[in-house]
Amino acid sequence: MSVIDLLFLSIALAMDCFAISIVCGVIMRKHIWRIILQISFFFGLFQAFMPLAGWLGINNFSNNLEAFDHWIAFGLLAFIGGRMVKESFETTEEVHFSPGKLRTQLILAVATSIDALAVGISFACIGYKTFFSLTLPLVMIGATSFIFGVVGNVLGVSFGNGIAHKLKPELLGGIILILIGIKILMSHLL
């Protein structure tokens, strides 16, 4: 793959991270750089790790996992999104979904990166034979997801303050997460 092809692939993989980062920013409502960088780091890390895992597992179990990876991503996003929607209708001001929680960040990072397993499988099929040959693609994928995560969070905070006064951000965020899960599911089933 050329560098341009890898760049487009990296951007495509980072789009789910970008959308979910916007949701996280809307919910946070302020720039908390530790959380923004932590979320973005996990997005970049998992987006880079999953193709490596797919590449490593091509001979062992990848065919078994590929059959239901989209269901895992859908289930995780639908679960988190459903909880957010439910919590948006609760009368209490306590919000259970928190982008600052490590558990939430890890679940979101895994859910958005499961598609990248298939990319790792394709890397094995198109001639990436050594770990060294994967270095550039993995770094580009991880860095792009990290950057998109930071930008998405900043945009979510910036534009989310106006939205938060008119809408319940947890409701909007939950719906967006569920829609991303449905998109992942439909792109694999069709």
Short mmCIF file of C-alpha atoms in Angstrom, two decimals:
data_model
loop_
_atom_site.label_atom_id
_atom_site.label_comp_id
_atom_site.label_asym_id
_atom_site.label_seq_id
_atom_site.Cartn_x
_atom_site.Cartn_y
_atom_site.Cartn_z
CA MET A 1 0.00 0.00 0.00
CA SER A 2 1.17 3.50 -0.76
CA VAL A 3 1.42 6.18 1.92
CA ILE A 4 -1.65 7.88 0.42
CA ASP A 5 -3.62 4.61 0.62
CA LEU A 6 -2.52 4.19 4.23
CA LEU A 7 -3.55 7.76 5.02
CA PHE A 8 -7.05 7.21 3.62
CA LEU A 9 -7.30 3.91 5.49
CA SER A 10 -6.20 5.62 8.71
CA ILE A 11 -8.79 8.37 8.26
CA ALA A 12 -11.53 5.84 7.57
CA LEU A 13 -10.67 3.88 10.72
CA ALA A 14 -10.51 7.09 12.78
CA MET A 15 -14.01 8.28 11.86
CA ASP A 16 -15.79 6.28 14.58
CA CYS A 17 -13.26 7.60 17.12
CA PHE A 18 -13.92 11.12 15.88
CA ALA A 19 -17.70 10.80 16.22
CA ILE A 20 -17.50 9.28 19.70
CA SER A 21 -14.96 11.89 20.77
CA ILE A 22 -17.43 14.60 19.79
CA VAL A 23 -20.04 12.91 21.98
CA CYS A 24 -17.56 12.75 24.88
CA GLY A 25 -16.75 16.45 24.45
CA VAL A 26 -20.43 17.39 24.42
CA ILE A 27 -20.95 15.47 27.66
CA MET A 28 -17.82 16.88 29.37
CA ARG A 29 -18.77 20.49 28.44
CA LYS A 30 -15.29 21.76 29.26
CA HIS A 31 -11.73 21.14 28.13
CA ILE A 32 -10.28 18.67 30.61
CA TRP A 33 -7.04 17.95 28.82
CA ARG A 34 -6.09 14.93 30.91
CA ILE A 35 -9.32 13.20 29.92
CA ILE A 36 -9.19 14.38 26.30
CA LEU A 37 -5.64 13.10 25.88
CA GLN A 38 -6.39 9.86 27.72
CA ILE A 39 -9.44 9.06 25.56
CA SER A 40 -7.50 9.92 22.42
CA PHE A 41 -4.53 7.83 23.54
CA PHE A 42 -6.72 4.76 24.04
CA PHE A 43 -8.39 5.29 20.67
CA GLY A 44 -5.00 5.51 18.97
CA LEU A 45 -3.57 2.58 20.91
CA PHE A 46 -6.46 0.22 20.20
CA GLN A 47 -6.78 1.32 16.56
CA ALA A 48 -3.09 0.46 16.11
CA PHE A 49 -3.21 -2.73 18.18
CA MET A 50 -6.23 -4.34 16.53
CA PRO A 51 -4.69 -4.57 13.02
CA LEU A 52 -1.62 -6.10 14.64
CA ALA A 53 -3.83 -8.61 16.47
CA GLY A 54 -5.66 -9.42 13.22
CA TRP A 55 -2.35 -9.83 11.39
CA LEU A 56 -0.97 -12.09 14.15
CA GLY A 57 -4.15 -14.13 14.40
CA ILE A 58 -4.71 -14.73 10.69
CA ASN A 59 -3.49 -18.29 10.94
CA ASN A 60 -5.10 -19.15 14.26
CA PHE A 61 -8.55 -17.79 14.99
CA SER A 62 -9.28 -14.79 12.79
CA ASN A 63 -11.87 -16.56 10.66
CA ASN A 64 -13.83 -17.46 13.78
CA LEU A 65 -13.68 -13.91 15.19
CA GLU A 66 -14.43 -12.22 11.87
CA ALA A 67 -17.81 -13.96 11.80
CA PHE A 68 -19.08 -12.04 14.83
CA ASP A 69 -16.74 -9.07 15.50
CA HIS A 70 -19.36 -6.64 14.20
CA TRP A 71 -21.88 -8.04 16.69
CA ILE A 72 -19.42 -7.37 19.54
CA ALA A 73 -18.89 -3.76 18.42
CA PHE A 74 -22.64 -3.25 17.99
CA GLY A 75 -23.39 -4.80 21.38
CA LEU A 76 -20.86 -2.65 23.24
CA LEU A 77 -21.98 0.59 21.58
CA ALA A 78 -25.69 -0.23 21.90
CA PHE A 79 -25.22 -1.08 25.59
CA ILE A 80 -23.39 2.16 26.38
CA GLY A 81 -25.73 4.21 24.17
CA GLY A 82 -28.82 2.59 25.66
CA ARG A 83 -27.64 3.37 29.18
CA MET A 84 -27.00 6.97 28.17
CA VAL A 85 -30.49 7.29 26.67
CA LYS A 86 -32.04 5.75 29.80
CA GLU A 87 -30.04 8.03 32.09
CA SER A 88 -31.09 11.10 30.10
CA PHE A 89 -34.69 10.50 31.20
CA GLU A 90 -33.85 10.06 34.87
CA THR A 91 -34.77 13.03 37.06
CA THR A 92 -31.56 12.99 39.04
CA GLU A 93 -28.70 15.26 38.00
CA GLU A 94 -26.22 12.42 38.53
CA VAL A 95 -24.82 11.23 35.23
CA HIS A 96 -23.50 7.68 35.18
CA PHE A 97 -21.86 7.87 31.75
CA SER A 98 -18.59 9.63 32.22
CA PRO A 99 -15.91 9.96 29.55
CA GLY A 100 -13.48 10.43 32.43
CA LYS A 101 -13.92 6.87 33.69
CA LEU A 102 -11.18 4.49 32.58
CA ARG A 103 -13.69 1.67 32.12
CA THR A 104 -15.81 3.79 29.76
CA GLN A 105 -12.75 4.85 27.78
CA LEU A 106 -11.56 1.26 27.36
CA ILE A 107 -14.99 -0.01 26.29
CA LEU A 108 -15.30 2.78 23.71
CA ALA A 109 -11.76 2.16 22.44
CA VAL A 110 -12.40 -1.56 22.01
CA ALA A 111 -15.81 -1.03 20.40
CA THR A 112 -14.50 1.46 17.85
CA SER A 113 -11.42 -0.58 16.98
CA ILE A 114 -12.89 -4.04 16.37
CA ASP A 115 -13.27 -3.21 12.67
CA ALA A 116 -9.51 -2.75 12.53
CA LEU A 117 -9.05 -6.51 13.09
CA ALA A 118 -10.20 -7.05 9.52
CA VAL A 119 -7.63 -4.52 8.34
CA GLY A 120 -4.91 -6.58 10.01
CA ILE A 121 -6.19 -9.69 8.28
CA SER A 122 -6.10 -7.88 4.95
CA PHE A 123 -2.55 -6.73 5.67
CA ALA A 124 -1.50 -10.37 5.92
CA CYS A 125 -3.28 -11.14 2.66
CA ILE A 126 -1.71 -8.31 0.66
CA GLY A 127 1.88 -9.04 1.53
CA TYR A 128 2.82 -7.59 4.89
CA LYS A 129 4.96 -10.52 5.98
CA THR A 130 7.04 -9.08 8.85
CA PHE A 131 6.32 -7.01 11.92
CA PHE A 132 8.75 -4.38 10.62
CA SER A 133 6.70 -3.97 7.43
CA LEU A 134 3.64 -3.17 9.61
CA THR A 135 5.37 -0.38 11.52
CA LEU A 136 4.37 2.49 9.23
CA PRO A 137 0.72 1.41 8.82
CA LEU A 138 0.26 0.87 12.56
CA VAL A 139 1.88 4.19 13.48
CA MET A 140 -0.21 6.04 10.89
CA ILE A 141 -3.45 4.39 12.04
CA GLY A 142 -2.72 5.05 15.72
CA ALA A 143 -1.56 8.65 15.21
CA THR A 144 -4.54 9.52 13.00
CA SER A 145 -7.00 8.09 15.53
CA PHE A 146 -5.27 9.99 18.33
CA ILE A 147 -5.44 13.28 16.41
CA PHE A 148 -9.07 12.73 15.41
CA GLY A 149 -9.86 11.91 19.04
CA VAL A 150 -8.36 15.18 20.29
CA VAL A 151 -10.03 17.24 17.56
CA GLY A 152 -13.39 15.52 18.12
CA ASN A 153 -13.30 16.15 21.86
CA VAL A 154 -12.38 19.81 21.37
CA LEU A 155 -15.16 20.28 18.82
CA GLY A 156 -17.62 18.49 21.09
CA VAL A 157 -16.78 20.79 23.99
CA SER A 158 -16.82 23.91 21.81
CA PHE A 159 -20.13 23.23 20.11
CA GLY A 160 -21.61 21.10 22.86
CA ASN A 161 -22.14 23.97 25.26
CA GLY A 162 -24.74 25.45 22.93
CA ILE A 163 -26.35 22.07 22.35
CA ALA A 164 -26.35 21.14 26.04
CA HIS A 165 -28.66 24.00 26.92
CA LYS A 166 -31.22 22.95 24.30
CA LEU A 167 -30.91 19.16 24.38
CA LYS A 168 -29.91 16.54 26.84
CA PRO A 169 -26.34 15.67 25.78
CA GLU A 170 -26.66 12.15 27.22
CA LEU A 171 -29.71 11.50 25.04
CA LEU A 172 -28.00 12.83 21.92
CA GLY A 173 -24.78 10.97 22.73
CA GLY A 174 -26.59 7.72 23.40
CA ILE A 175 -28.45 7.94 20.11
CA ILE A 176 -25.20 8.66 18.24
CA LEU A 177 -23.44 5.67 19.85
CA ILE A 178 -26.34 3.38 18.96
CA LEU A 179 -26.33 4.68 15.36
CA ILE A 180 -22.57 4.08 15.06
CA GLY A 181 -23.11 0.54 16.35
CA ILE A 182 -25.88 -0.01 13.79
CA LYS A 183 -23.62 1.36 11.02
CA ILE A 184 -20.86 -1.07 11.97
CA LEU A 185 -23.32 -3.96 12.08
CA MET A 186 -24.97 -3.08 8.76
CA SER A 187 -21.65 -2.56 6.96
CA HIS A 188 -20.67 -6.12 7.87
CA LEU A 189 -24.01 -7.75 7.22
CA LEU A 190 -24.61 -6.17 3.80
#
